PDB file of C-alpha atoms in Angstrom:
ATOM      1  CA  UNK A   3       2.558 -46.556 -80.618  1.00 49.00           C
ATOM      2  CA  UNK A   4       4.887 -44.625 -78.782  1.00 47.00           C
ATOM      3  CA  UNK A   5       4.190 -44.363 -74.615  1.00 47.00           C
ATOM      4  CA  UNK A   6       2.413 -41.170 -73.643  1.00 46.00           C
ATOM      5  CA  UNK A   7       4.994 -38.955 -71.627  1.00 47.00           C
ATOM      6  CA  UNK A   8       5.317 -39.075 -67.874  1.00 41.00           C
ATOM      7  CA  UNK A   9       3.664 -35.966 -66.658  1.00 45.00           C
ATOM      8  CA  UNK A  10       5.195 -34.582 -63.604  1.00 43.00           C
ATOM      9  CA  UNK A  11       3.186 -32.403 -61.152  1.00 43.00           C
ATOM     10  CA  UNK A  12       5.103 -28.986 -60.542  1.00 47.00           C
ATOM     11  CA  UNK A  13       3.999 -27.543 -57.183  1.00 49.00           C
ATOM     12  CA  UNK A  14       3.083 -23.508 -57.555  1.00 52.00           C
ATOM     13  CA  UNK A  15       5.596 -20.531 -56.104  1.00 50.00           C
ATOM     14  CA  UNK A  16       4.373 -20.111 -52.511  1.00 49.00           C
ATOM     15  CA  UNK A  17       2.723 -17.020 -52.503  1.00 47.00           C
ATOM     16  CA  UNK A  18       4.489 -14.591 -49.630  1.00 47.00           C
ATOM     17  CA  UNK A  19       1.556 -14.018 -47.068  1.00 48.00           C
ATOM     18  CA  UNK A  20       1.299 -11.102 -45.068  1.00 50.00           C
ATOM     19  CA  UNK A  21       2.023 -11.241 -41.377  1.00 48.00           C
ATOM     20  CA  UNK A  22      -0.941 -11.799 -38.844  1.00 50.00           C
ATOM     21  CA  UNK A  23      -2.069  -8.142 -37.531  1.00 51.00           C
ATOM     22  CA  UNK A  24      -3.392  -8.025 -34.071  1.00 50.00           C
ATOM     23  CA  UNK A  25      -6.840  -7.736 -33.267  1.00 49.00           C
ATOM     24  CA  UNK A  26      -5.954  -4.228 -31.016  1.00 50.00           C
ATOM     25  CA  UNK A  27      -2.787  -2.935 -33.186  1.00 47.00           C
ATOM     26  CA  UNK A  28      -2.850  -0.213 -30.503  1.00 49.00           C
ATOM     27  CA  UNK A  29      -2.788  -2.120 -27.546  1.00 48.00           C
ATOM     28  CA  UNK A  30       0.560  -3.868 -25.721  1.00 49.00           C
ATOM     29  CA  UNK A  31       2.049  -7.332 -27.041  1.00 47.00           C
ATOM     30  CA  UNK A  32       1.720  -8.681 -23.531  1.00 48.00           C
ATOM     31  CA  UNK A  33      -1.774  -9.188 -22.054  1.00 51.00           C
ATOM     32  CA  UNK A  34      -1.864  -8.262 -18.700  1.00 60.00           C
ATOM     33  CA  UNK A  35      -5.279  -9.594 -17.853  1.00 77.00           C
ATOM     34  CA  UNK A  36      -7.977  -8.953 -15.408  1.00 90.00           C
ATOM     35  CA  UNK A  37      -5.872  -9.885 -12.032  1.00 93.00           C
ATOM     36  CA  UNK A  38      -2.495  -8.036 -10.922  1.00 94.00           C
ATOM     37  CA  UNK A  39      -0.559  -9.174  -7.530  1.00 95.00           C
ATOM     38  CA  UNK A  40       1.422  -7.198  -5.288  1.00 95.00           C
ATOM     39  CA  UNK A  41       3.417  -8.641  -2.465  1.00 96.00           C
ATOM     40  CA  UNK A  42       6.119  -7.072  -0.188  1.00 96.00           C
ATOM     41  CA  UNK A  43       8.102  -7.591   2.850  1.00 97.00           C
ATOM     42  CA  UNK A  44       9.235  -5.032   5.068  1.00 97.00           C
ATOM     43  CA  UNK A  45      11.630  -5.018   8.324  1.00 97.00           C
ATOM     44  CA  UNK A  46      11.193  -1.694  10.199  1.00 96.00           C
ATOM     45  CA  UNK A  47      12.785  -0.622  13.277  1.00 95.00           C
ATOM     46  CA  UNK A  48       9.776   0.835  15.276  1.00 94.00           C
ATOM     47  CA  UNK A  49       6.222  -0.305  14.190  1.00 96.00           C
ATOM     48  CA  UNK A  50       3.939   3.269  14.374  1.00 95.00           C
ATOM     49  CA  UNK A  51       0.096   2.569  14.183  1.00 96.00           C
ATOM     50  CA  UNK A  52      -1.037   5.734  12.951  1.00 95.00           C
ATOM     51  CA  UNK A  53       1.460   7.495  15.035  1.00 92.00           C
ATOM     52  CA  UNK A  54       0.658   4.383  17.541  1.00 92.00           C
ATOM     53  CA  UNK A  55       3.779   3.084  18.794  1.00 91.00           C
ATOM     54  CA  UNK A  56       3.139  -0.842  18.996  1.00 94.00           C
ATOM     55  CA  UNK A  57       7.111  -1.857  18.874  1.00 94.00           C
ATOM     56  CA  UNK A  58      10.472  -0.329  19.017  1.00 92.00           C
ATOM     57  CA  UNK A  59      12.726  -3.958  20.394  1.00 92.00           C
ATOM     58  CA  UNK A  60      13.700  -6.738  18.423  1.00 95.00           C
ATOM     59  CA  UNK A  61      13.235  -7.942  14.913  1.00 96.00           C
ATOM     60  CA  UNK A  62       9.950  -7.191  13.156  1.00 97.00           C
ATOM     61  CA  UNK A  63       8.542  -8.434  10.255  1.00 97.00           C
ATOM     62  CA  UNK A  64       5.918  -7.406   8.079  1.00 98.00           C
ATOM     63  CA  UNK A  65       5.110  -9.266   4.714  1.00 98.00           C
ATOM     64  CA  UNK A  66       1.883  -8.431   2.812  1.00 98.00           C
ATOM     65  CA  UNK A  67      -0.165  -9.618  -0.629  1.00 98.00           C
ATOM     66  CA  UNK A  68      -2.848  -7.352  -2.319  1.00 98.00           C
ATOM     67  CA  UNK A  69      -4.497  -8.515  -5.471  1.00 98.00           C
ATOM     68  CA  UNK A  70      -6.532  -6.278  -8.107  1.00 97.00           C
ATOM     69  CA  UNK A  71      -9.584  -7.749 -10.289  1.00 98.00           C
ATOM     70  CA  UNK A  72     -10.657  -5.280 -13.012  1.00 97.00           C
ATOM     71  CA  UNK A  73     -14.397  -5.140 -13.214  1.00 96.00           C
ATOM     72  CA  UNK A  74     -14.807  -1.883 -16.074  1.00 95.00           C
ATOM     73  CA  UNK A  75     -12.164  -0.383 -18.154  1.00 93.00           C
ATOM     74  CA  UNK A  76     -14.045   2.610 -19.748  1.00 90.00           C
ATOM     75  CA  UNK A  77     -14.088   6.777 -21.191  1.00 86.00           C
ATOM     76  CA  UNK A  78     -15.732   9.695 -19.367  1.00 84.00           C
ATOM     77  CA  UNK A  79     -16.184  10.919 -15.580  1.00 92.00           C
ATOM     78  CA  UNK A  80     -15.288   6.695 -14.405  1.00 94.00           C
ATOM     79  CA  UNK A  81     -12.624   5.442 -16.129  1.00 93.00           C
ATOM     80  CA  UNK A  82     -12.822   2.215 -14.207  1.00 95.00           C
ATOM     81  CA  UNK A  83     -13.742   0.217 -11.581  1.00 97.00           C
ATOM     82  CA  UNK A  84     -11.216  -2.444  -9.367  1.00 97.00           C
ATOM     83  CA  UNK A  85     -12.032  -4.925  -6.828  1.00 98.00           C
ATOM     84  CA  UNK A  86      -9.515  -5.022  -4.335  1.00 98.00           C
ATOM     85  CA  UNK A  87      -8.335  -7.002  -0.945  1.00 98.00           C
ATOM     86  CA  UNK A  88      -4.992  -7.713   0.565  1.00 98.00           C
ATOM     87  CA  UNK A  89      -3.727  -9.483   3.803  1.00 98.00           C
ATOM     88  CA  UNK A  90      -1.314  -7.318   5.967  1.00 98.00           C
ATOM     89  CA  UNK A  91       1.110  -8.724   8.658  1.00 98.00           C
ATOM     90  CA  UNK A  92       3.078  -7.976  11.588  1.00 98.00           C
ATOM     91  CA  UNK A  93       5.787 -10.914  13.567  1.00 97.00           C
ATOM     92  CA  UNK A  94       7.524  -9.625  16.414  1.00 96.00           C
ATOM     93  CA  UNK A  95      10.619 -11.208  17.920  1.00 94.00           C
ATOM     94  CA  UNK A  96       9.708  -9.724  21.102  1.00 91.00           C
ATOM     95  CA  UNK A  97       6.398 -11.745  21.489  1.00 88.00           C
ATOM     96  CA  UNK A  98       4.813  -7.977  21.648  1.00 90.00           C
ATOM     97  CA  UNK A  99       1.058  -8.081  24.167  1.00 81.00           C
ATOM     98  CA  UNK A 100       1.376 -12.175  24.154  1.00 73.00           C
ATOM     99  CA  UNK A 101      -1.445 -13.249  26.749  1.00 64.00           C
ATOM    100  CA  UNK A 102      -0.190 -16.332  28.684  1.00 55.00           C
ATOM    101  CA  UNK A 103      -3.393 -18.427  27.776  1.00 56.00           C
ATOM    102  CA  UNK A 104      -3.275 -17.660  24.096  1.00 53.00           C
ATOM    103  CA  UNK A 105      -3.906 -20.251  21.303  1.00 59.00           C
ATOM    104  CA  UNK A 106      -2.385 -18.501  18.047  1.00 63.00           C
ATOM    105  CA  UNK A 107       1.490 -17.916  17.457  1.00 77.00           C
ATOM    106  CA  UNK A 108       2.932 -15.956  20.020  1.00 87.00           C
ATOM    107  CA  UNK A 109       5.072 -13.742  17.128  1.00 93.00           C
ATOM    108  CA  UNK A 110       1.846 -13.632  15.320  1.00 94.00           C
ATOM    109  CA  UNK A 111       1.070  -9.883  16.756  1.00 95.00           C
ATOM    110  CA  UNK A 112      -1.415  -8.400  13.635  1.00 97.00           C
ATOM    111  CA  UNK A 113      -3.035  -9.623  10.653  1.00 97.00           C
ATOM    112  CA  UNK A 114      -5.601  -7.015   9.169  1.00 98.00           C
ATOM    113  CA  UNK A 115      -7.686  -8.111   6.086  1.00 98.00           C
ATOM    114  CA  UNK A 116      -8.885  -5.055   3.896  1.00 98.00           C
ATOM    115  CA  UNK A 117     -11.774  -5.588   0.728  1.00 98.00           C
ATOM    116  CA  UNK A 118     -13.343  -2.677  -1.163  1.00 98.00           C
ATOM    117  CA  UNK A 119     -13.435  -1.229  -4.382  1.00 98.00           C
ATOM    118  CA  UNK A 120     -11.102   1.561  -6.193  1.00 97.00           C
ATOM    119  CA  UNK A 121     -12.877   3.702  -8.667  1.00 97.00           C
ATOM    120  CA  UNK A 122     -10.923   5.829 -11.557  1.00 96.00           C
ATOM    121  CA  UNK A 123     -12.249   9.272 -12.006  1.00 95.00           C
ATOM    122  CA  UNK A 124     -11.560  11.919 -14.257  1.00 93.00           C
ATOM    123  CA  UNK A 125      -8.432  10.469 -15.221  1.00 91.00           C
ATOM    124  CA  UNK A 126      -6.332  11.904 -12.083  1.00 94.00           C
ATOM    125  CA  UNK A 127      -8.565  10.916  -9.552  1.00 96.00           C
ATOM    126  CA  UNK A 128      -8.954   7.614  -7.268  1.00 97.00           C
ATOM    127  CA  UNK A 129     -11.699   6.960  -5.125  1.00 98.00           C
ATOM    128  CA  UNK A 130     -11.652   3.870  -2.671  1.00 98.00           C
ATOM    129  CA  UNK A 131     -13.722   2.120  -0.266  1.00 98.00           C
ATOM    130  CA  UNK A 132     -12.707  -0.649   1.968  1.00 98.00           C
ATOM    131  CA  UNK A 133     -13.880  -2.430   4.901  1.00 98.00           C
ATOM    132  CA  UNK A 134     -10.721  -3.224   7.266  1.00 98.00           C
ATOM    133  CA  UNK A 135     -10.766  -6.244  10.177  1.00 98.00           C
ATOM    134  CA  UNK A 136      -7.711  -5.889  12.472  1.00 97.00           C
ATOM    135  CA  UNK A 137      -6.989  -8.553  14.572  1.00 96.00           C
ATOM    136  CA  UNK A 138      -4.449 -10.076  16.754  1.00 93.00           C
ATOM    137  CA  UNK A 139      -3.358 -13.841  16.747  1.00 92.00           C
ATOM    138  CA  UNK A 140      -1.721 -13.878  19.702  1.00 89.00           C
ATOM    139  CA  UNK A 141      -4.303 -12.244  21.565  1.00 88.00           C
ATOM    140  CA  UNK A 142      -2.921  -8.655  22.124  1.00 91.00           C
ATOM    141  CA  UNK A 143      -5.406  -6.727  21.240  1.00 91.00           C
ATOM    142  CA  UNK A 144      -9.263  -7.079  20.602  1.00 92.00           C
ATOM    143  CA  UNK A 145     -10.345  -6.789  16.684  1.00 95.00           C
ATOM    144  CA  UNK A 146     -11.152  -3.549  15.224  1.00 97.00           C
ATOM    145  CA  UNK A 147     -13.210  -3.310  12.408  1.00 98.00           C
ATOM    146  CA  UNK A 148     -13.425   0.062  10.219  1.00 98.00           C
ATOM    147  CA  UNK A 149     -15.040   1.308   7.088  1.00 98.00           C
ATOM    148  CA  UNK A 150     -12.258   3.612   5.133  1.00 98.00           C
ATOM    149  CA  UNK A 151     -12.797   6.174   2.425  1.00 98.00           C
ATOM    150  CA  UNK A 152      -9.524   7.089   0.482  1.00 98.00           C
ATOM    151  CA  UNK A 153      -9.271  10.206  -2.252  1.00 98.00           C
ATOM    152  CA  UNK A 154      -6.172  10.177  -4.121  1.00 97.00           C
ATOM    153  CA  UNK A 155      -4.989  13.012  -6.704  1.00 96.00           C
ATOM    154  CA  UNK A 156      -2.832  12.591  -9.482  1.00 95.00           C
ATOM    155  CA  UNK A 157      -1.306  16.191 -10.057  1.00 94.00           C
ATOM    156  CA  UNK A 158       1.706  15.435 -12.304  1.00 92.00           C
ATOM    157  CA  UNK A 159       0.115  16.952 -15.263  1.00 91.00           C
ATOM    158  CA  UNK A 160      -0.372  20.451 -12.833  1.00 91.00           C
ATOM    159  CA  UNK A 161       3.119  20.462 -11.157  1.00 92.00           C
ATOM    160  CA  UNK A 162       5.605  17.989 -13.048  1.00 88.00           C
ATOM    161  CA  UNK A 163       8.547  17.108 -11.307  1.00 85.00           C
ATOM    162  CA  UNK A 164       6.780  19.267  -8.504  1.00 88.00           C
ATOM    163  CA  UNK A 165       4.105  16.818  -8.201  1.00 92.00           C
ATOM    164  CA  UNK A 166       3.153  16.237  -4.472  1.00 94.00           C
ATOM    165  CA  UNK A 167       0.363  12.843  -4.985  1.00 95.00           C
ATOM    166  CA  UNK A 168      -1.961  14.532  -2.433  1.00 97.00           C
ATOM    167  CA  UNK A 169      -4.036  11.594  -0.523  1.00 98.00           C
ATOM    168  CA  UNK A 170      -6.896  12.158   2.122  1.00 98.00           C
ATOM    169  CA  UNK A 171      -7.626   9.429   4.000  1.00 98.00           C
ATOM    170  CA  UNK A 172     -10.991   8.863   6.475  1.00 98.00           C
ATOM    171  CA  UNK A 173     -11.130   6.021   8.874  1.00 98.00           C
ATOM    172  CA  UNK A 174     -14.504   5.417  10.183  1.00 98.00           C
ATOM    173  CA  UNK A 175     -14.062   2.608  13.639  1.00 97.00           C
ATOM    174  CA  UNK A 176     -17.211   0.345  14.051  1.00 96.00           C
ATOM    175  CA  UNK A 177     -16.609  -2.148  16.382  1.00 93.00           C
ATOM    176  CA  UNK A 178     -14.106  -1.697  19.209  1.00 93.00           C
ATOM    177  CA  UNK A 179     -11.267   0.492  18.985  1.00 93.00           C
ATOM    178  CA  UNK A 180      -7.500   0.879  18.171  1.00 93.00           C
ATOM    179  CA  UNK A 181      -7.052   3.449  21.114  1.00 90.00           C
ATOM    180  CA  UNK A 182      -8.927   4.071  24.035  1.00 85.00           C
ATOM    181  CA  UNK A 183     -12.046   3.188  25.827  1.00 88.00           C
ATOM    182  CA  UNK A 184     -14.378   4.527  22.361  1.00 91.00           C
ATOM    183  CA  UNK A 185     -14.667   3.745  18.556  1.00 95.00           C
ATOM    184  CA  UNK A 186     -13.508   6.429  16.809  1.00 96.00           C
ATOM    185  CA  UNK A 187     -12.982   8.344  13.457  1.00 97.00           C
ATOM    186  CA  UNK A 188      -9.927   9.076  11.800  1.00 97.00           C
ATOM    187  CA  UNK A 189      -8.078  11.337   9.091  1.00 98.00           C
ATOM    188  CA  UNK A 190      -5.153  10.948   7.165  1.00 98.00           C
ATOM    189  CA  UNK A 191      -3.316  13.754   4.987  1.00 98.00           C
ATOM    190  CA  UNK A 192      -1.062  12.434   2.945  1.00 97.00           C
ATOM    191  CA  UNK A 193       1.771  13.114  -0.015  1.00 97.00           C
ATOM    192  CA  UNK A 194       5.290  11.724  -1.618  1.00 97.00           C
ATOM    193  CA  UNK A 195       6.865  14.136  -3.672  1.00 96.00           C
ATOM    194  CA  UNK A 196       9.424  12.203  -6.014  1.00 95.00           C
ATOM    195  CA  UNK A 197      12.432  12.242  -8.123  1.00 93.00           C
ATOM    196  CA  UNK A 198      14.353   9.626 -10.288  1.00 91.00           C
ATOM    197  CA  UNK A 199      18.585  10.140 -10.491  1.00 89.00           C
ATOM    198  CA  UNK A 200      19.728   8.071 -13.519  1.00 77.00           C
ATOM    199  CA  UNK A 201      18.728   6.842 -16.782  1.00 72.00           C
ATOM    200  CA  UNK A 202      14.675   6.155 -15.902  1.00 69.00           C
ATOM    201  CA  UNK A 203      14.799   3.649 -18.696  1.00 70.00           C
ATOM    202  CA  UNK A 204      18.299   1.440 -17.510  1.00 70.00           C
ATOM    203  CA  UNK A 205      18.289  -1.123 -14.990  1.00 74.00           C
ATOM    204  CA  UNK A 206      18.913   0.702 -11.826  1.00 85.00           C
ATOM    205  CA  UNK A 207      17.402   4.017 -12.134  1.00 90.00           C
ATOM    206  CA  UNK A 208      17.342   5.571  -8.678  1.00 93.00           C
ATOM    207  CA  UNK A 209      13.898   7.050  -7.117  1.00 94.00           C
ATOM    208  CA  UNK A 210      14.000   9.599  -4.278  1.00 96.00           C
ATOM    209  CA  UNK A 211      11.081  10.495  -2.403  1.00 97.00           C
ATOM    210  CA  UNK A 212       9.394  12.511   0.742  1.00 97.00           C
ATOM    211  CA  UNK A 213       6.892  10.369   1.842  1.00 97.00           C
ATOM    212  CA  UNK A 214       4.972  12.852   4.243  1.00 98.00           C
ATOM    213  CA  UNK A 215       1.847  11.844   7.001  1.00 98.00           C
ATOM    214  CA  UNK A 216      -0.436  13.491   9.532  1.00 97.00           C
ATOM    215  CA  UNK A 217      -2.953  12.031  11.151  1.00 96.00           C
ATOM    216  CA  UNK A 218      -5.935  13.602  13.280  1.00 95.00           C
ATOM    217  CA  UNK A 219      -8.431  12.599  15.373  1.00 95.00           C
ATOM    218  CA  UNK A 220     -12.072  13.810  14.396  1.00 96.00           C
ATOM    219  CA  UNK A 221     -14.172  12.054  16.690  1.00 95.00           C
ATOM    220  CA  UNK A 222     -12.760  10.347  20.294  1.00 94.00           C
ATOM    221  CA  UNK A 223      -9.868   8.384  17.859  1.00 95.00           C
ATOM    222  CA  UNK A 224      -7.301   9.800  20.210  1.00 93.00           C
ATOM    223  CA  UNK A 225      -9.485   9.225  23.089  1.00 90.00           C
ATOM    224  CA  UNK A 226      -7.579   8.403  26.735  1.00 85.00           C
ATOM    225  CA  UNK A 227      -9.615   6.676  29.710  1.00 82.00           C
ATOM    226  CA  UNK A 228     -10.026  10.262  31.023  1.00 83.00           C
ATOM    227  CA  UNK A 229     -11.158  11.410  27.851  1.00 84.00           C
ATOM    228  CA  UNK A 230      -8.857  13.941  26.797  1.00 85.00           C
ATOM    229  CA  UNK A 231      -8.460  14.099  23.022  1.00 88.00           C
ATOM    230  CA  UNK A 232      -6.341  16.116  21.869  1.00 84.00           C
ATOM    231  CA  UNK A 233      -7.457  16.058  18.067  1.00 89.00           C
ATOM    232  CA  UNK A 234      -3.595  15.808  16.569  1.00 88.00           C
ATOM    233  CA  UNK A 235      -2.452  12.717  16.244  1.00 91.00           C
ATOM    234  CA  UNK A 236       1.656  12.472  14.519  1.00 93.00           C
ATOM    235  CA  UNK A 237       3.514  14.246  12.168  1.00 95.00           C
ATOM    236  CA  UNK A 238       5.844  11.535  10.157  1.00 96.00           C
ATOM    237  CA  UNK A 239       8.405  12.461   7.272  1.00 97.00           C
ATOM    238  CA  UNK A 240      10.649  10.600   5.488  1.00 98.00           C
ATOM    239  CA  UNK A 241      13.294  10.110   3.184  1.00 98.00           C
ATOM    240  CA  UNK A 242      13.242   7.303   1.274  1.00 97.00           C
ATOM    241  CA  UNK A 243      15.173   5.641  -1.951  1.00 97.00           C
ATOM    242  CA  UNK A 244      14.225   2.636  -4.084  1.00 96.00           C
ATOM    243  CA  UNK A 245      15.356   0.908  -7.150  1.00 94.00           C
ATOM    244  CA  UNK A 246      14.042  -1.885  -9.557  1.00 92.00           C
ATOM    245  CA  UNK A 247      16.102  -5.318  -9.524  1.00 88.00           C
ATOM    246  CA  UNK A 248      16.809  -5.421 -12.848  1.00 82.00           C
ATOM    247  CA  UNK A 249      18.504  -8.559 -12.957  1.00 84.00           C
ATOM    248  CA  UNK A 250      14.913 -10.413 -12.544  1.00 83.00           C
ATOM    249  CA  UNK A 251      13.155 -12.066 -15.247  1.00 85.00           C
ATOM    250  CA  UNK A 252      10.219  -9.895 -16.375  1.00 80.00           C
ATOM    251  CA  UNK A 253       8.267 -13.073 -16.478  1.00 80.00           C
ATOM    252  CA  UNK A 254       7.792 -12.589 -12.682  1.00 82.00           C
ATOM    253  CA  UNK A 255       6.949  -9.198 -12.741  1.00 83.00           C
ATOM    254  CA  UNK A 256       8.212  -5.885 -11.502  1.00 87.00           C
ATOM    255  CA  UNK A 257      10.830  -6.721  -8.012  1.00 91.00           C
ATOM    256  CA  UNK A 258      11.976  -3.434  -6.003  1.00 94.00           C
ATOM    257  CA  UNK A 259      13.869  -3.101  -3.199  1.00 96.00           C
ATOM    258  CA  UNK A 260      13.861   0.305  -0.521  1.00 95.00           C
ATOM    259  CA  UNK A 261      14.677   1.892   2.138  1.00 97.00           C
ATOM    260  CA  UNK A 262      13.795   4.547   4.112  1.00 97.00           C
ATOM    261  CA  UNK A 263      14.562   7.105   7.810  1.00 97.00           C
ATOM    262  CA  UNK A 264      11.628   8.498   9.128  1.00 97.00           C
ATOM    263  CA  UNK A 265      11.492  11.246  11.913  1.00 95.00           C
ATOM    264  CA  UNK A 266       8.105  11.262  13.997  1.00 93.00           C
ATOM    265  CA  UNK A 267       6.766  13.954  15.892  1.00 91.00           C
ATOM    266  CA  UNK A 268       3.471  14.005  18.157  1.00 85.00           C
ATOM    267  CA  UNK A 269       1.988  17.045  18.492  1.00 78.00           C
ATOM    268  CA  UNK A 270      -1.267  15.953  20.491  1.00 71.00           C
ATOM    269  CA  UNK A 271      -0.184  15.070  24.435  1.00 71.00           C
ATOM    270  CA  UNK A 272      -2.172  12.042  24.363  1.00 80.00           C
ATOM    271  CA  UNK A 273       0.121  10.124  22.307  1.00 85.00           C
ATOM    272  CA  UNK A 274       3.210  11.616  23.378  1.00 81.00           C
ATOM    273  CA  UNK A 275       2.381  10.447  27.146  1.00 79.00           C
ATOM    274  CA  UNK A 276       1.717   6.829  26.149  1.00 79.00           C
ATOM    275  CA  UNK A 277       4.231   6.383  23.682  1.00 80.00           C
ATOM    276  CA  UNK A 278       7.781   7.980  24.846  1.00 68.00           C
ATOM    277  CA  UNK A 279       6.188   9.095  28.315  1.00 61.00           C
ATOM    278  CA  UNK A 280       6.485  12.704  27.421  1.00 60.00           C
ATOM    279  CA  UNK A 281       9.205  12.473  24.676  1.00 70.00           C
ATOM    280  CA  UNK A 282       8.782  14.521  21.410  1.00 78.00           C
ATOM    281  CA  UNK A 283       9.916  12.578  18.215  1.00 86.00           C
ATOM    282  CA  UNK A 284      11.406   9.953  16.931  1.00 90.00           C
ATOM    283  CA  UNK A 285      14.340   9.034  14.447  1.00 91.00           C
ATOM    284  CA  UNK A 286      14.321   5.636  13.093  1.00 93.00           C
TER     285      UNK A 286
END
């Protein structure tokens, strides 16, 4: 008998598969998560506290961190909700209010700590709500504590390139006081008309804006030890430029550097007599 033939085992044609489809085709390749981070570091020339001046010598330094936690991504009248809370910072060469029996850092002049919410409304609108400690290392100054109540307006869609991001800001003092002898209550008007020269989608588009702030006293915030309060607080406006560093990796996130000239002006008489002793602005 002749041997029965070798059978050889012939693999099958791969069959072409189609590509994996993401679960949200809509949504972005990169997932950006439930936590963003912001961090900055500025060096100004005079340190204003709501039109308060608390340094104009030496080198100052003011480096910051916020981060975001989304709680509610949704449709309709709240379009989400955002835990926030930051750390804020301010080192003075100068050593500016050091007490001689102080324990802290004697550059160490502010810290203030901020946690609240930020609520999305109607798709142009931002409501927030922080508490705000403000305190002193070095012993300057006592801490202030505040409850603030923020309204921001997105009006692109109303005035395009006219767009003036209106913001109205309340300040609400509850223990001690960040001038005078009384807690007090505080508003904020606010906008920053902008423009970007350049390609907006190259490396180093550049953005011009008009950051503008005036700040009022509603109840004793302006307060002197006689007390006279004048109601207005400062008139600030400035000009200011920024552009993205495009030579960073995106894998750590958007870097931009600014700058910015701001002319202050104090209308009320309180300010104006502790700040310049009777001066009327300031270019810086």
């Amino acid at each position: 008998d002749e041997p029965a033939p070798t059978e050889v085992f012939v693999p099958p044609a791969p069959v072409a598969r189609p590509a994996p489809q993401p679960v949200c085709p809509e949504c972005d390749e990169i997932n950006h998560g439930k936590l963003q981070f912001r961090a900055g570091y500025d060096i100004p020339t005079r340190y204003y506290f709501r039109g308060i001046l608390q340094e104009a010598k030496g080198l100052i330094n003011q480096p910051w961190a916020e981060v975001d936690v989304d709680l509610y991504q949704g449709d309709g009248m709240l379009d989400n909700v955002t835990l926030t809370g930051g750390l804020w910072n301010s080192l003075h060469s100068q050593e500016t209010g050091k007490l001689t029996k102080t324990t802290g850092p004697d550059p160490w002049y502010e810290a203030t700590a901020h946690v609240g919410l930020k609520m999305g409304l109607f798709d142009n609108t931002e409501l927030t709500t922080l508490y705000s400690t403000r305190n002193s290392p070095n012993g300057a100054f006592s801490s202030v504590q505040e409850i603030q109540i923020g309204l921001g307006f997105d009006d692109s869609d109303l005035l395009g390139a006219l767009a003036l991001n209106p913001e109205l800001l309340f300040a609400i003092e509850v223990a001690s006081s960040s001038f005078g002898p009384n807690s007090g209550t505080y508003m904020e008007l606010r906008g920053e008309p902008e423009t970007t020269l350049g390609d907006e989608d190259g490396s180093y588009p550049l953005t011009l804006s008009v950051p503008v702030r005036i700040g009022f006293s509603l109840d004793k915030y302006y307060q002197d030890a006689t007390g006279r309060d004048p109601g207005w607080g400062f008139f600030d406006i400035a000009l200011k430029g920024g552009v993205p560093l495009g030579f960073m990796p995106d894998t750590v996130g958007d870097w931009k550097a600014h700058a910015a000239v701001h002319l202050t002006t104090l209308p009320g008489n309180t300010l104006r007599d502790v700040n310049w002793r009777g001066n009327d602005w300031d270019f810086y």
